[in-house]
């Protein structure tokens, strides 16, 4: 007999509504529709799949002073297909900077689109493990994160990335193979997770804006992060939002 059978009814009800202690309160929810036709990752946002998804703003200032609409504006939308998430970002940034030409050096202090991904919405620490990933998409379309050996690594093999300037906006499209916490650095048999409607992942999106300073000037993200250390998404998957995959735009 399972232990639950001995629990009084009120206790079972309590368990069903137990607070999510693995995440900070106030996480957002985003519903990503299935893409019947996968977007072409070319920096042109004319793919029909994007019409199905809703915009979400990058509006939470984690680091740096107030900024103007000319300095930075950002929003994104997400769809999915197979084992990939597809993300369209629309960014206004007055100065594009890639000062550190070595992709593994101070990559967060160059302009970059940062996509935080937790395959099973577990929350928890992910600084030196693959409980979650924090892909830093550079202007040269690489994706960098820290490996289990505690050093920066190039995970560009997990992604496709392409952006184009249209008017005063960067139209940035990326596709990401979703890997679980079983991912092993340098192994040649890592298999991306199979995605399905109803699956819940952790997702957070941010932009590191540098317009000529030694260090990035602003770090602006999609989730409200409570407390003093608002830039802690690269360590703590508990501040990511909830991404729910749906089978349509409903
Ligand atoms: Ca496209
Ligand atoms: Ca700027
Ligand atoms: Ca996880
Ligand atoms: Ca910039």
PDB file of N, CA and C and ligand atoms in Angstrom, residues 93 95 111 209-211, ligand 4:
ATOM      1  N   UNK A  93      19.123  48.886 -29.917  1.00  0.00           N
ATOM      2  CA  UNK A  93      20.362  49.170 -29.183  1.00  0.00           C
ATOM      3  C   UNK A  93      21.155  50.159 -30.026  1.00  0.00           C
ATOM      4  N   UNK A  95      24.213  51.398 -29.880  1.00  0.00           N
ATOM      5  CA  UNK A  95      25.610  51.101 -30.232  1.00  0.00           C
ATOM      6  C   UNK A  95      25.843  49.605 -30.076  1.00  0.00           C
ATOM      7  N   UNK A 111      27.797  43.331 -26.065  1.00  0.00           N
ATOM      8  CA  UNK A 111      26.368  43.190 -26.312  1.00  0.00           C
ATOM      9  C   UNK A 111      26.055  41.717 -26.534  1.00  0.00           C
ATOM     10  N   UNK A 209      23.643  45.074 -22.386  1.00  0.00           N
ATOM     11  CA  UNK A 209      23.881  46.234 -23.262  1.00  0.00           C
ATOM     12  C   UNK A 209      25.157  46.952 -22.846  1.00  0.00           C
ATOM     13  N   UNK A 210      26.106  46.998 -23.763  1.00  0.00           N
ATOM     14  CA  UNK A 210      27.304  47.807 -23.596  1.00  0.00           C
ATOM     15  C   UNK A 210      27.386  48.749 -24.785  1.00  0.00           C
ATOM     16  N   UNK A 211      27.616  50.045 -24.528  1.00  0.00           N
ATOM     17  CA  UNK A 211      27.724  51.021 -25.622  1.00  0.00           C
ATOM     18  C   UNK A 211      29.099  51.688 -25.636  1.00  0.00           C
TER      19      UNK A 211
HETATM   20 CA1  LIG B   4      24.997  48.192 -27.043  1.00  0.00          CA
END
